[in-house]
Amino acid sequence: MTYANVGTLGTAPGRRDELVAHLTRRSPELAAAGCLLYEVGTHDDHPDTVFVAELWTSAAAHRDSLELPAVQESIAAARPLLSGEFGGFDFTVAGSPLRG
């Protein structure tokens, strides 16, 4: 079953756009690991928050991706941009009117 992870990343004041640029760099490793969708967004009412929506082939694929060297390097590079405030939820996708 498809796994969804939707969350928020708090950024240090004024660092949101840097984090967005970092998170939206091409990463073929994510697709190879089973990531089906990785969307990054912002909202004007939350100037120090980045929103991320991910779809994965499975929860295990998501968990395993966190061990990839490229992902570990990306996390380490993003840390100075973060405030430490995180939110979100995950779920197993039951279905979609857009996919069979």
PDB file of C-alpha atoms in Angstrom:
ATOM      1  CA  MET A   1       0.000   0.000   0.000  1.00  0.00           C
ATOM      2  CA  THR A   2       1.115   3.540  -0.731  1.00  0.00           C
ATOM      3  CA  TYR A   3       2.398   5.474   2.276  1.00  0.00           C
ATOM      4  CA  ALA A   4       1.897   9.231   2.748  1.00  0.00           C
ATOM      5  CA  ASN A   5       3.931  11.531   4.977  1.00  0.00           C
ATOM      6  CA  VAL A   6       2.750  15.138   5.249  1.00  0.00           C
ATOM      7  CA  GLY A   7       4.548  17.586   7.463  1.00  0.00           C
ATOM      8  CA  THR A   8       5.780  21.018   8.352  1.00  0.00           C
ATOM      9  CA  LEU A   9       9.336  22.145   8.946  1.00  0.00           C
ATOM     10  CA  GLY A  10       9.890  25.284  10.965  1.00  0.00           C
ATOM     11  CA  THR A  11      12.756  27.396   9.689  1.00  0.00           C
ATOM     12  CA  ALA A  12      15.048  29.833  11.382  1.00  0.00           C
ATOM     13  CA  PRO A  13      13.652  33.352  10.776  1.00  0.00           C
ATOM     14  CA  GLY A  14      14.198  34.431   7.189  1.00  0.00           C
ATOM     15  CA  ARG A  15      15.633  31.054   6.066  1.00  0.00           C
ATOM     16  CA  ARG A  16      12.467  29.580   4.513  1.00  0.00           C
ATOM     17  CA  ASP A  17      13.440  30.234   0.895  1.00  0.00           C
ATOM     18  CA  GLU A  18      16.867  28.691   1.459  1.00  0.00           C
ATOM     19  CA  LEU A  19      15.246  25.538   2.797  1.00  0.00           C
ATOM     20  CA  VAL A  20      12.817  25.422  -0.128  1.00  0.00           C
ATOM     21  CA  ALA A  21      15.736  25.715  -2.573  1.00  0.00           C
ATOM     22  CA  HIS A  22      17.559  22.945  -0.748  1.00  0.00           C
ATOM     23  CA  LEU A  23      14.571  20.591  -0.610  1.00  0.00           C
ATOM     24  CA  THR A  24      13.648  21.083  -4.271  1.00  0.00           C
ATOM     25  CA  ARG A  25      17.041  20.173  -5.705  1.00  0.00           C
ATOM     26  CA  ARG A  26      16.850  17.160  -8.011  1.00  0.00           C
ATOM     27  CA  SER A  27      17.320  13.876  -6.175  1.00  0.00           C
ATOM     28  CA  PRO A  28      17.184  10.762  -8.365  1.00  0.00           C
ATOM     29  CA  GLU A  29      18.025   8.745  -5.242  1.00  0.00           C
ATOM     30  CA  LEU A  30      14.547   9.434  -3.843  1.00  0.00           C
ATOM     31  CA  ALA A  31      12.792   8.008  -6.889  1.00  0.00           C
ATOM     32  CA  ALA A  32      15.079   4.972  -6.875  1.00  0.00           C
ATOM     33  CA  ALA A  33      14.233   4.438  -3.188  1.00  0.00           C
ATOM     34  CA  GLY A  34      10.479   4.357  -3.859  1.00  0.00           C
ATOM     35  CA  CYS A  35       9.390   7.988  -3.573  1.00  0.00           C
ATOM     36  CA  LEU A  36       6.410   8.604  -5.835  1.00  0.00           C
ATOM     37  CA  LEU A  37       5.850  12.271  -4.995  1.00  0.00           C
ATOM     38  CA  TYR A  38       7.752  14.893  -2.999  1.00  0.00           C
ATOM     39  CA  GLU A  39       6.118  18.311  -3.049  1.00  0.00           C
ATOM     40  CA  VAL A  40       7.468  21.326  -1.168  1.00  0.00           C
ATOM     41  CA  GLY A  41       5.396  24.435  -0.521  1.00  0.00           C
ATOM     42  CA  THR A  42       4.952  27.646   1.414  1.00  0.00           C
ATOM     43  CA  HIS A  43       2.074  29.752   2.676  1.00  0.00           C
ATOM     44  CA  ASP A  44       2.159  33.532   3.098  1.00  0.00           C
ATOM     45  CA  ASP A  45       0.492  33.280   6.522  1.00  0.00           C
ATOM     46  CA  HIS A  46       3.395  31.118   7.785  1.00  0.00           C
ATOM     47  CA  PRO A  47       6.615  32.865   6.696  1.00  0.00           C
ATOM     48  CA  ASP A  48       8.919  30.548   8.673  1.00  0.00           C
ATOM     49  CA  THR A  49       7.323  27.230   7.728  1.00  0.00           C
ATOM     50  CA  VAL A  50       7.876  24.835   4.844  1.00  0.00           C
ATOM     51  CA  PHE A  51       5.204  22.277   3.995  1.00  0.00           C
ATOM     52  CA  VAL A  52       6.161  18.882   2.550  1.00  0.00           C
ATOM     53  CA  ALA A  53       3.894  16.178   1.123  1.00  0.00           C
ATOM     54  CA  GLU A  54       5.435  12.808   0.259  1.00  0.00           C
ATOM     55  CA  LEU A  55       4.046   9.618  -1.261  1.00  0.00           C
ATOM     56  CA  TRP A  56       6.078   6.407  -1.057  1.00  0.00           C
ATOM     57  CA  THR A  57       5.631   2.880  -2.313  1.00  0.00           C
ATOM     58  CA  SER A  58       5.601   1.783   1.350  1.00  0.00           C
ATOM     59  CA  ALA A  59       6.417   2.939   4.871  1.00  0.00           C
ATOM     60  CA  ALA A  60       9.512   0.712   4.726  1.00  0.00           C
ATOM     61  CA  ALA A  61      10.721   2.495   1.578  1.00  0.00           C
ATOM     62  CA  HIS A  62      10.393   5.838   3.352  1.00  0.00           C
ATOM     63  CA  ARG A  63      12.166   4.568   6.464  1.00  0.00           C
ATOM     64  CA  ASP A  64      14.956   2.961   4.423  1.00  0.00           C
ATOM     65  CA  SER A  65      15.472   6.154   2.392  1.00  0.00           C
ATOM     66  CA  LEU A  66      16.520   7.969   5.560  1.00  0.00           C
ATOM     67  CA  GLU A  67      19.642   5.772   5.665  1.00  0.00           C
ATOM     68  CA  LEU A  68      20.839   6.662   2.152  1.00  0.00           C
ATOM     69  CA  PRO A  69      24.112   8.635   2.167  1.00  0.00           C
ATOM     70  CA  ALA A  70      22.641  11.335  -0.107  1.00  0.00           C
ATOM     71  CA  VAL A  71      19.646  11.751   2.211  1.00  0.00           C
ATOM     72  CA  GLN A  72      21.848  11.851   5.312  1.00  0.00           C
ATOM     73  CA  GLU A  73      23.981  14.558   3.659  1.00  0.00           C
ATOM     74  CA  SER A  74      20.852  16.533   2.738  1.00  0.00           C
ATOM     75  CA  ILE A  75      19.526  16.339   6.299  1.00  0.00           C
ATOM     76  CA  ALA A  76      22.860  17.517   7.693  1.00  0.00           C
ATOM     77  CA  ALA A  77      22.971  20.440   5.253  1.00  0.00           C
ATOM     78  CA  ALA A  78      19.390  21.462   6.117  1.00  0.00           C
ATOM     79  CA  ARG A  79      19.842  21.433   9.906  1.00  0.00           C
ATOM     80  CA  PRO A  80      21.244  25.000  10.177  1.00  0.00           C
ATOM     81  CA  LEU A  81      18.147  26.282   8.356  1.00  0.00           C
ATOM     82  CA  LEU A  82      15.672  24.668  10.776  1.00  0.00           C
ATOM     83  CA  SER A  83      14.142  26.037  13.965  1.00  0.00           C
ATOM     84  CA  GLY A  84      13.428  22.624  15.464  1.00  0.00           C
ATOM     85  CA  GLU A  85       9.644  22.976  15.151  1.00  0.00           C
ATOM     86  CA  PHE A  86       8.134  20.064  13.243  1.00  0.00           C
ATOM     87  CA  GLY A  87       4.584  18.912  12.675  1.00  0.00           C
ATOM     88  CA  GLY A  88       2.620  16.560  10.537  1.00  0.00           C
ATOM     89  CA  PHE A  89       1.166  13.119  10.172  1.00  0.00           C
ATOM     90  CA  ASP A  90       1.465   9.979   8.125  1.00  0.00           C
ATOM     91  CA  PHE A  91      -1.023   7.445   6.829  1.00  0.00           C
ATOM     92  CA  THR A  92      -1.541   4.470   4.547  1.00  0.00           C
ATOM     93  CA  VAL A  93      -3.328   5.599   1.412  1.00  0.00           C
ATOM     94  CA  ALA A  94      -6.683   3.871   0.985  1.00  0.00           C
ATOM     95  CA  GLY A  95      -7.199   5.006  -2.604  1.00  0.00           C
ATOM     96  CA  SER A  96      -7.516   7.906  -5.009  1.00  0.00           C
ATOM     97  CA  PRO A  97     -10.021   9.030  -7.630  1.00  0.00           C
ATOM     98  CA  LEU A  98      -7.016   9.897  -9.826  1.00  0.00           C
ATOM     99  CA  ARG A  99      -5.377   6.464  -9.833  1.00  0.00           C
ATOM    100  CA  GLY A 100      -6.868   3.050 -10.507  1.00  0.00           C
TER     101      GLY A 100
END
